[in-house]
Backbone as a chain_set.jsonl record, in Angstrom:
{"seq": "MPSRYCFAVDGSVHSEKAFERCLEKFVKKDDEVILLSVVEPLLDMPVWDPEYSAAGLSEILEDLTKASKDRAFQTLEKYRSIGERLGFKLGTVLLSGNPREVIVDFAGSAQVDFLVVASRGLGAVSRLVLGSTSDYLVHHAPCPVLVVKPPPHRSSTSRAQNVLDANDDHRH", "coords": {"N": [[4.308, 22.079, -15.581], [4.735, 20.878, -12.319], [3.286, 17.709, -11.192], [1.296, 16.567, -8.425], [1.595, 13.771, -6.607], [0.095, 11.109, -4.777], [1.001, 8.382, -2.984], [-0.472, 5.576, -1.715], [0.538, 3.476, 0.839], [1.238, 0.199, 1.929], [3.021, -1.384, 2.946], [3.277, -4.107, 1.984], [4.957, -6.447, -0.297], [4.334, -6.174, -2.803], [3.204, -3.43, -2.914], [5.509, -2.111, -2.468], [7.126, -2.825, -4.888], [5.397, -1.692, -6.836], [5.354, 0.992, -6.208], [8.088, 1.59, -6.61], [8.215, 0.988, -9.486], [6.375, 2.888, -10.452], [7.544, 5.224, -9.776], [9.943, 5.147, -11.437], [8.658, 4.878, -13.986], [6.696, 6.95, -14.362], [6.686, 9.088, -12.83], [7.852, 12.455, -12.419], [11.107, 14.027, -11.878], [10.719, 16.481, -10.741], [8.205, 16.585, -9.693], [5.828, 16.462, -7.125], [5.856, 14.197, -4.483], [4.094, 12.333, -2.223], [3.941, 10.139, 0.419], [1.587, 8.014, 1.68], [0.463, 6.54, 4.765], [-1.849, 4.497, 6.531], [-3.179, 3.901, 9.549], [-5.163, 1.344, 10.789], [-7.925, 1.58, 13.214], [-7.809, -0.595, 16.06], [-9.857, -1.632, 17.603], [-13.285, -0.591, 18.033], [-14.125, 0.227, 20.691], [-15.46, 1.188, 23.882], [-12.832, 1.871, 25.744], [-12.436, 3.045, 28.054], [-14.419, 1.982, 29.821], [-14.881, 0.501, 32.834], [-14.835, -2.107, 33.371], [-13.257, -3.207, 31.299], [-10.885, -1.849, 31.732], [-10.215, -2.655, 34.12], [-9.314, -5.253, 33.536], [-7.038, -4.794, 32.106], [-7.169, -4.27, 29.418], [-7.154, -1.774, 28.087], [-4.572, -0.772, 28.284], [-3.381, -2.71, 26.783], [-4.477, -2.437, 24.288], [-3.473, 0.177, 23.769], [-0.774, -0.537, 23.602], [-0.536, -2.253, 21.362], [-1.616, -0.509, 19.282], [0.348, 1.476, 19.474], [2.428, -0.178, 18.475], [1.481, -0.707, 15.827], [1.504, 1.725, 14.585], [4.196, 2.406, 14.783], [5.336, 0.329, 13.251], [4.167, 1.289, 10.747], [5.263, 3.775, 10.332], [8.141, 2.941, 10.12], [7.732, 1.77, 7.597], [6.998, 3.864, 5.924], [9.406, 5.34, 6.231], [11.157, 3.513, 4.993], [10.131, 3.352, 2.352], [10.558, 6.081, 1.659], [13.462, 6.203, 1.759], [13.837, 4.619, -0.527], [12.667, 6.111, -2.495], [14.349, 8.409, -2.416], [16.779, 7.227, -3.033], [16.264, 6.843, -5.64], [16.402, 9.269, -6.604], [14.193, 11.122, -5.909], [12.428, 13.651, -4.055], [10.506, 13.312, -1.05], [7.527, 13.461, 0.721], [6.007, 12.496, 3.78], [3.284, 11.022, 5.262], [1.219, 9.985, 7.941], [-1.671, 8.559, 9.169], [-4.738, 7.855, 10.943], [-7.389, 5.645, 10.953], [-10.36, 4.516, 8.978], [-9.05, 2.976, 6.22], [-9.907, 3.405, 3.576], [-11.693, 5.559, 3.68], [-10.151, 7.618, 4.902], [-8.045, 7.776, 2.89], [-9.296, 8.888, 0.485], [-10.127, 11.085, 1.736], [-7.921, 12.536, 2.472], [-6.73, 12.678, -0.124], [-8.35, 14.48, -1.37], [-8.235, 16.874, 0.374], [-5.423, 17.468, 0.223], [-5.126, 17.93, -2.19], [-4.333, 16.316, -4.339], [-2.986, 15.278, -7.613], [-2.919, 12.665, -8.653], [-3.649, 9.636, -7.588], [-2.003, 6.757, -6.373], [-2.177, 3.346, -5.97], [-1.374, 0.115, -4.817], [-2.811, -2.982, -6.231], [-4.159, -5.774, -4.476], [-4.809, -7.969, -5.811], [-7.142, -9.668, -5.223], [-9.188, -12.433, -5.44], [-12.559, -12.937, -6.872], [-14.261, -13.921, -4.836], [-13.175, -13.188, -2.464], [-12.969, -10.379, -2.921], [-15.688, -9.798, -2.876], [-16.396, -10.311, -0.069], [-14.324, -9.097, 1.578], [-14.158, -6.591, 0.317], [-12.771, -4.227, -1.911], [-10.182, -2.023, -1.645], [-8.688, -0.62, -3.526], [-10.844, -0.562, -5.491], [-12.87, 0.924, -4.367], [-11.615, 3.228, -3.885], [-10.982, 4.032, -6.711], [-13.74, 4.657, -7.24], [-14.5, 6.688, -5.421], [-12.494, 8.603, -5.059], [-11.336, 12.157, -5.209], [-9.884, 12.524, -7.522], [-7.824, 11.187, -10.386], [-7.155, 7.809, -10.276], [-4.511, 5.56, -10.126], [-4.188, 2.193, -10.332], [-1.936, -0.308, -9.553], [-1.451, -3.47, -10.572], [-0.56, -6.706, -9.33], [2.373, -8.465, -10.577], [1.849, -10.956, -13.407], [1.403, -14.173, -12.328], [3.471, -17.024, -12.836], [2.267, -20.248, -13.931], [2.299, -23.348, -12.382], [2.302, -25.462, -14.17], [3.64, -24.079, -16.46], [6.125, -23.688, -15.239], [7.111, -26.428, -14.806], [7.054, -27.273, -17.379], [9.208, -25.723, -18.462], [11.273, -26.833, -17.024], [11.276, -29.384, -18.097], [11.741, -28.811, -20.74], [14.361, -27.81, -20.374], [15.763, -29.961, -19.61], [15.488, -31.471, -21.891], [17.039, -30.233, -23.759], [19.536, -30.57, -22.722], [19.92, -33.319, -23.254], [20.404, -33.676, -26.04]], "CA": [[3.85, 22.285, -14.253], [4.817, 19.595, -11.627], [2.123, 17.081, -10.468], [1.309, 16.038, -7.164], [1.304, 12.306, -6.415], [0.093, 10.492, -3.43], [1.079, 6.888, -2.902], [-1.109, 5.075, -0.373], [1.293, 2.354, 0.722], [0.913, -0.65, 2.965], [4.229, -2.093, 3.25], [3.352, -5.222, 1.192], [6.021, -6.561, -1.417], [3.637, -5.687, -4.256], [2.999, -2.294, -2.78], [7.049, -1.678, -2.738], [7.431, -2.841, -6.171], [4.508, -0.782, -7.549], [6.031, 2.226, -5.828], [9.303, 1.759, -7.382], [7.826, 1.115, -10.845], [5.794, 4.088, -10.871], [8.684, 6.389, -9.684], [10.758, 4.982, -12.486], [8.134, 4.968, -15.195], [5.785, 7.808, -14.57], [6.81, 10.421, -12.152], [9.209, 13.065, -13.12], [11.969, 14.333, -10.625], [10.21, 17.731, -10.222], [6.838, 16.368, -9.305], [5.759, 16.461, -5.553], [5.593, 12.827, -3.927], [3.464, 12.185, -0.863], [3.788, 8.624, 0.888], [0.558, 8.02, 2.788], [0.204, 5.171, 5.285], [-3.12, 4.693, 7.27], [-3.283, 2.763, 10.591], [-6.581, 1.195, 11.029], [-8.097, 1.375, 14.563], [-7.908, -1.929, 16.377], [-11.296, -1.961, 17.958], [-14.087, 0.445, 18.384], [-14.865, -0.179, 21.952], [-15.107, 2.113, 24.931], [-11.759, 1.357, 26.623], [-12.818, 3.675, 29.32], [-15.15, 1.176, 30.735], [-13.979, 0.003, 34.159], [-14.678, -3.532, 33.241], [-12.03, -3.286, 30.422], [-9.581, -1.22, 32.314], [-9.639, -3.644, 35.087], [-8.644, -6.342, 32.716], [-5.763, -4.067, 31.398], [-7.407, -4.172, 27.936], [-6.957, -0.411, 27.609], [-3.154, -0.712, 28.133], [-2.729, -3.687, 25.683], [-4.689, -1.789, 23.056], [-2.567, 1.233, 23.414], [0.49, -1.12, 23.029], [-0.91, -2.706, 19.919], [-1.798, 0.701, 18.54], [1.553, 2.045, 19.259], [3.296, -1.005, 17.614], [1.052, -0.48, 14.473], [2.008, 3.122, 14.284], [5.704, 2.152, 14.563], [5.436, -0.43, 11.837], [3.716, 2.024, 9.617], [6.312, 4.86, 10.322], [9.189, 2.29, 9.496], [7.333, 1.481, 6.243], [7.192, 5.109, 5.321], [10.867, 5.645, 6.119], [11.599, 2.675, 3.987], [9.718, 3.912, 0.945], [11.148, 7.363, 1.454], [14.618, 5.785, 1.257], [13.736, 3.893, -1.971], [12.465, 7.261, -3.363], [15.489, 9.175, -2.398], [17.83, 6.612, -3.732], [16.15, 7.193, -7.163], [16.475, 10.785, -6.878], [13.122, 11.922, -5.612], [12.042, 14.188, -2.703], [9.235, 12.769, -0.807], [6.908, 13.818, 2.105], [5.242, 11.299, 4.322], [1.944, 11.296, 6.196], [0.859, 8.815, 8.657], [-3.045, 8.838, 9.58], [-5.339, 6.66, 11.581], [-8.734, 5.594, 10.579], [-10.734, 3.685, 7.925], [-8.008, 3.329, 5.016], [-10.514, 3.79, 2.294], [-12.218, 6.963, 3.809], [-8.844, 8.48, 5.087], [-7.325, 8.148, 1.622], [-10.043, 9.707, -0.148], [-10.389, 12.507, 2.377], [-6.578, 13.176, 2.502], [-6.667, 13.109, -1.647], [-9.237, 15.737, -1.579], [-7.73, 17.905, 1.25], [-4.084, 17.69, -0.132], [-5.456, 18.348, -3.638], [-3.283, 15.687, -5.076], [-3.309, 15.254, -9.09], [-2.847, 11.458, -8.989], [-3.447, 8.758, -6.29], [-1.349, 5.552, -6.773], [-2.197, 2.314, -5.01], [-1.3, -1.398, -5.463], [-3.896, -3.954, -5.959], [-3.732, -6.884, -3.809], [-5.09, -9.113, -6.779], [-8.053, -10.444, -4.585], [-10.191, -13.11, -6.246], [-13.997, -12.594, -6.758], [-15.041, -13.919, -3.504], [-12.43, -12.41, -1.252], [-13.301, -9.107, -2.996], [-16.91, -9.583, -2.366], [-16.331, -10.465, 1.346], [-13.561, -8.104, 2.19], [-14.239, -5.474, -0.303], [-11.535, -3.904, -2.48], [-9.785, -0.752, -1.28], [-8.564, -0.007, -4.768], [-12.095, -0.333, -6.15], [-13.47, 1.859, -3.635], [-10.837, 4.644, -4.203], [-11.321, 4.404, -7.95], [-15.265, 5.339, -7.521], [-14.879, 7.741, -4.463], [-11.463, 9.487, -4.917], [-11.559, 13.073, -6.092], [-8.742, 12.569, -8.491], [-7.536, 9.893, -11.08], [-6.394, 6.659, -9.432], [-3.655, 4.62, -10.63], [-4.14, 0.826, -9.625], [-0.85, -1.158, -10.111], [-1.735, -4.847, -10.277], [0.601, -7.506, -9.08], [2.791, -9.095, -11.939], [1.209, -12.116, -13.453], [2.188, -15.395, -11.628], [3.602, -18.088, -13.903], [1.622, -21.162, -13.413], [3.13, -24.395, -11.979], [2.509, -26.022, -15.546], [4.693, -23.489, -17.289], [7.628, -23.909, -14.747], [7.391, -27.674, -15.172], [7.366, -27.434, -18.901], [10.593, -25.01, -18.663], [12.136, -27.839, -16.549], [11.345, -30.469, -19.081], [12.587, -28.184, -21.989], [15.791, -27.571, -20.098], [16.257, -31.367, -19.751], [15.656, -31.933, -23.326], [18.131, -29.39, -24.405], [20.83, -31.28, -22.228], [20.098, -34.675, -23.936], [20.728, -33.682, -27.434]], "C": [[3.943, 20.797, -13.506], [3.445, 19.076, -11.169], [2.258, 16.684, -9.075], [0.786, 14.566, -7.023], [1.159, 11.824, -4.967], [0.04, 8.868, -3.703], [0.764, 6.421, -1.453], [-0.337, 3.75, -0.379], [0.979, 1.483, 2.113], [1.992, -1.545, 3.549], [4.35, -3.598, 2.665], [4.58, -5.297, 0.088], [5.517, -5.933, -2.478], [3.662, -3.979, -4.217], [4.467, -1.531, -3.003], [7.372, -1.597, -4.099], [6.621, -1.918, -7.034], [4.981, 0.581, -7.212], [7.216, 2.533, -6.704], [9.187, 1.87, -8.805], [7.45, 2.228, -11.186], [6.787, 5.284, -10.863], [9.502, 6.341, -10.994], [9.902, 5.243, -13.863], [7.23, 6.241, -15.454], [5.959, 9.17, -13.99], [8.146, 11.122, -12.469], [9.846, 13.689, -11.75], [11.344, 15.752, -9.974], [8.745, 17.636, -9.681], [6.857, 16.162, -7.779], [5.255, 14.947, -5.415], [5.167, 12.713, -2.572], [3.16, 10.75, -0.673], [2.695, 8.887, 2.112], [0.462, 6.526, 3.368], [-0.966, 5.433, 6.29], [-3.167, 3.479, 8.237], [-4.793, 2.732, 10.952], [-6.728, 0.886, 12.645], [-8.137, -0.131, 14.841], [-9.24, -2.374, 16.729], [-12.029, -0.634, 18.419], [-14.902, 0.176, 19.488], [-14.624, 0.938, 22.877], [-13.963, 1.525, 25.888], [-11.744, 2.125, 28.048], [-13.599, 2.967, 30.428], [-14.446, 0.476, 31.792], [-13.849, -1.506, 33.973], [-13.384, -3.829, 32.271], [-10.74, -2.693, 30.988], [-9.125, -2.066, 33.453], [-8.842, -4.845, 34.573], [-7.397, -6.008, 32.107], [-5.901, -4.173, 29.693], [-6.943, -2.818, 27.337], [-5.331, -0.303, 27.362], [-2.566, -1.826, 26.931], [-3.209, -2.973, 24.463], [-3.843, -0.718, 22.612], [-1.179, 0.647, 22.918], [0.369, -1.405, 21.672], [-1.092, -1.548, 18.966], [-0.308, 1.467, 18.195], [2.468, 1.213, 18.162], [2.727, -0.974, 16.186], [1.487, 0.801, 13.76], [3.58, 2.936, 13.899], [5.975, 1.553, 13.3], [5.186, 0.629, 10.514], [4.651, 3.228, 9.327], [7.554, 3.994, 9.646], [9.004, 2.095, 8.059], [7.41, 2.824, 5.522], [8.608, 5.569, 5.173], [11.543, 4.734, 5.078], [11.425, 3.093, 2.445], [10.441, 5.411, 0.771], [12.644, 7.122, 1.082], [14.68, 5.244, -0.001], [13.599, 5.138, -2.99], [13.622, 8.266, -3.426], [16.652, 8.44, -3.18], [17.539, 6.753, -5.301], [15.99, 8.608, -7.519], [15.149, 11.713, -6.737], [13.15, 12.504, -4.306], [10.638, 13.891, -2.35], [8.76, 13.339, 0.639], [6.279, 12.584, 2.575], [4.118, 11.865, 5.32], [1.42, 9.984, 6.808], [-0.578, 9.238, 9.412], [-3.536, 7.573, 10.175], [-6.84, 6.866, 11.132], [-9.116, 4.553, 9.467], [-9.785, 3.928, 6.685], [-8.714, 3.936, 3.86], [-11.01, 5.245, 2.549], [-11.164, 7.843, 4.016], [-8.211, 8.819, 3.851], [-8.038, 9.014, 0.883], [-10.129, 11.05, 0.418], [-8.971, 13.214, 2.276], [-6.349, 13.496, 0.909], [-7.225, 14.357, -1.888], [-8.535, 17.104, -0.769], [-6.272, 18.433, 0.741], [-4.088, 18.075, -1.474], [-4.331, 17.707, -4.48], [-3.982, 15.4, -6.543], [-3.623, 13.622, -9.205], [-2.829, 10.654, -7.69], [-2.946, 7.433, -6.765], [-1.666, 4.569, -5.669], [-1.714, 0.909, -5.762], [-2.445, -2.125, -5.155], [-3.299, -5.21, -5.343], [-4.072, -8.154, -4.831], [-6.059, -9.996, -6.024], [-9.019, -11.125, -5.732], [-11.57, -12.578, -6.046], [-14.515, -12.713, -5.559], [-14.505, -13.22, -2.429], [-12.885, -10.758, -1.557], [-14.733, -8.782, -2.545], [-17.043, -9.669, -0.886], [-15.748, -9.175, 2.067], [-13.68, -6.803, 1.651], [-12.836, -5.017, -0.965], [-11.179, -2.506, -2.316], [-9.585, 0.025, -2.754], [-9.866, 0.235, -5.642], [-12.908, 0.677, -5.569], [-12.964, 3.342, -3.918], [-11.13, 5.064, -5.738], [-12.821, 5.097, -8.167], [-15.332, 6.494, -6.498], [-13.675, 8.829, -4.428], [-11.841, 10.805, -5.834], [-10.462, 13.522, -7.321], [-8.469, 11.187, -9.234], [-6.774, 9.01, -10.212], [-5.819, 5.709, -10.329], [-3.607, 3.358, -9.826], [-3.059, -0.022, -10.086], [-1.151, -2.521, -9.577], [-0.496, -5.64, -10.146], [0.98, -8.106, -10.584], [2.035, -10.549, -12.13], [2.104, -13.297, -13.031], [2.299, -16.59, -12.87], [2.982, -19.381, -13.23], [2.723, -22.372, -13.27], [3.532, -25.27, -13.249], [3.569, -25.513, -16.363], [6.09, -23.761, -16.58], [8.036, -25.547, -15.007], [7.758, -27.798, -16.628], [8.828, -26.814, -19.186], [11.597, -26.121, -18.102], [12.322, -29.014, -17.619], [12.052, -29.967, -20.407], [14.067, -28.111, -21.756], [16.601, -28.937, -20.038], [16.349, -31.876, -20.992], [16.806, -31.437, -23.987], [19.534, -30.098, -23.957], [21.007, -32.763, -22.819], [20.448, -34.636, -25.313], [22.105, -33.192, -27.639]], "O": [[3.396, 19.783, -13.937], [2.561, 19.854, -10.809], [3.381, 16.481, -8.612], [-0.371, 14.267, -7.32], [1.981, 12.101, -4.094], [-0.749, 8.27, -4.435], [1.361, 6.675, -0.406], [-0.435, 2.968, -1.325], [0.563, 1.99, 3.155], [1.816, -2.311, 4.497], [5.384, -4.243, 2.841], [5.094, -4.26, -0.332], [6.218, -5.14, -3.106], [4.024, -3.299, -5.177], [4.539, -0.481, -3.641], [7.829, -0.561, -4.582], [7.202, -1.369, -7.971], [4.959, 1.364, -8.161], [7.314, 3.545, -7.399], [9.883, 2.679, -9.418], [7.993, 2.768, -12.15], [6.842, 6.143, -11.743], [9.732, 7.387, -11.602], [10.478, 5.803, -14.796], [7.009, 6.588, -16.615], [5.509, 10.198, -14.495], [9.225, 10.581, -12.709], [9.189, 13.819, -10.717], [11.518, 16.025, -8.786], [8.189, 18.649, -9.256], [7.867, 15.713, -7.238], [4.359, 14.518, -6.141], [5.99, 13.039, -1.716], [2.337, 10.15, -1.366], [2.802, 9.615, 3.099], [0.398, 5.521, 2.66], [-1.033, 6.531, 6.843], [-3.19, 2.308, 7.859], [-5.493, 3.685, 11.295], [-5.944, 0.176, 13.275], [-8.472, -0.893, 13.934], [-9.732, -3.385, 16.225], [-11.463, 0.246, 19.067], [-16.107, -0.066, 19.412], [-13.626, 1.636, 22.699], [-14.278, 0.718, 26.762], [-11.061, 1.749, 29.001], [-13.515, 3.224, 31.629], [-13.402, -0.124, 31.534], [-12.853, -2.103, 34.382], [-12.578, -4.703, 32.592], [-9.637, -3.118, 30.647], [-7.941, -2.214, 33.754], [-7.861, -5.313, 35.151], [-6.708, -6.895, 31.603], [-4.962, -4.158, 28.898], [-6.414, -2.761, 26.227], [-4.891, 0.208, 26.333], [-1.492, -1.712, 26.341], [-2.392, -2.865, 23.549], [-3.484, -0.571, 21.444], [-0.529, 1.184, 22.021], [1.098, -0.861, 20.843], [-0.675, -1.698, 17.817], [0.085, 1.896, 17.11], [3.079, 1.735, 17.229], [3.539, -1.23, 15.297], [1.767, 0.876, 12.564], [4.055, 3.302, 12.824], [6.667, 2.06, 12.417], [5.907, 0.702, 9.518], [4.791, 3.631, 8.172], [7.947, 4.426, 8.563], [9.965, 2.22, 7.299], [7.957, 2.801, 4.419], [8.993, 6.12, 4.141], [12.43, 5.189, 4.356], [12.298, 3.151, 1.579], [10.836, 5.753, -0.344], [13.104, 7.781, 0.15], [15.727, 5.447, -0.615], [14.223, 5.219, -4.048], [13.813, 8.906, -4.46], [17.398, 9.09, -3.912], [18.459, 6.775, -6.118], [15.515, 9.021, -8.577], [15.026, 12.8, -7.302], [13.822, 11.964, -3.427], [9.699, 14.126, -3.111], [9.554, 13.613, 1.539], [6.038, 11.677, 1.779], [4.138, 12.911, 5.97], [1.234, 8.995, 6.098], [-0.579, 10.191, 10.191], [-2.997, 6.476, 10.029], [-7.39, 7.957, 10.979], [-8.249, 3.779, 9.061], [-9.765, 5.048, 6.175], [-8.214, 4.863, 3.223], [-10.768, 6.102, 1.7], [-11.168, 8.878, 3.35], [-7.831, 9.972, 3.647], [-7.431, 10.032, 0.55], [-10.198, 12.05, -0.296], [-8.92, 14.415, 2.009], [-5.788, 14.56, 0.648], [-6.652, 15.227, -2.544], [-8.37, 18.188, -1.328], [-5.968, 19.623, 0.823], [-3.059, 18.558, -1.945], [-3.549, 18.356, -5.175], [-5.199, 15.304, -6.696], [-4.611, 13.315, -9.872], [-2.059, 10.972, -6.784], [-3.601, 6.971, -7.699], [-1.453, 4.901, -4.503], [-1.696, 0.7, -6.975], [-3.045, -2.024, -4.085], [-2.176, -5.634, -5.618], [-3.584, -9.258, -4.593], [-5.826, -11.197, -6.16], [-9.496, -10.52, -6.692], [-11.773, -11.806, -5.108], [-15.196, -11.799, -5.092], [-15.201, -12.7, -1.557], [-13.115, -9.985, -0.628], [-15.01, -7.738, -1.954], [-17.955, -8.974, -0.438], [-16.341, -8.427, 2.843], [-13.361, -5.85, 2.362], [-11.806, -5.49, -0.487], [-11.923, -1.711, -2.89], [-10.19, 1.051, -3.066], [-9.902, 1.174, -6.437], [-13.662, 1.307, -6.312], [-13.654, 4.341, -4.117], [-11.461, 6.214, -6.023], [-13.056, 5.909, -9.062], [-16.232, 7.312, -6.688], [-13.863, 9.876, -3.808], [-12.456, 10.713, -6.897], [-10.331, 14.626, -7.85], [-8.865, 10.142, -8.718], [-5.857, 9.416, -9.498], [-6.476, 5.111, -11.181], [-3.052, 3.373, -8.727], [-3.288, -0.541, -11.179], [-1.132, -2.766, -8.371], [0.523, -5.324, -10.759], [0.191, -8.214, -11.522], [1.671, -11.205, -11.154], [3.298, -13.39, -13.318], [1.39, -16.93, -13.627], [3.184, -19.56, -12.029], [3.788, -22.388, -13.887], [4.662, -25.716, -13.446], [4.354, -26.271, -16.933], [7.085, -24.026, -17.255], [9.172, -25.852, -15.372], [8.757, -28.428, -16.973], [9.558, -27.327, -20.035], [12.666, -26.299, -18.685], [13.426, -29.477, -17.908], [12.837, -30.678, -21.034], [14.902, -28.289, -22.643], [17.792, -29.047, -20.331], [17.227, -32.7, -21.25], [17.496, -32.148, -24.717], [20.494, -30.174, -24.724], [22.109, -33.312, -22.847], [20.832, -35.705, -25.787], [22.573, -33.122, -28.775]]}, "num_chains": 1, "name": "protein.A"}
């Protein structure tokens, strides 16, 4: 029986690599794949207030919101192209709101079997201040969550050692 996967994507390089890797390693060709992108509201302020409207803020916010939605749509299309190149059929969903809450709600309403997200690899302080979307999803999603971590970074020491090793090889 085919599974239903939801990939919550943000357009980052790591998100794209995580998406490709999961398609290649875990998802079967007959599984259903849904790409989800969530556009976060720019500001929660009453743009109908005459003071804001007089300053043109309402129009500026509308333009910025449209630009955010356009970028998210382009991201979804890029991911769909990657998936189709790998032989998958994908659906796309673009929603607006708090990404954490929207992703959890969507996973429940769409009855997905697996939710897949890329981890940004935040450090402890950043995670404390900003919060981790992946951590929130793991604790609140109604289905199993696969969090794909970024590949380990090679330290500058190891790169320097590789250069030294390569130079030593040429001297002998």
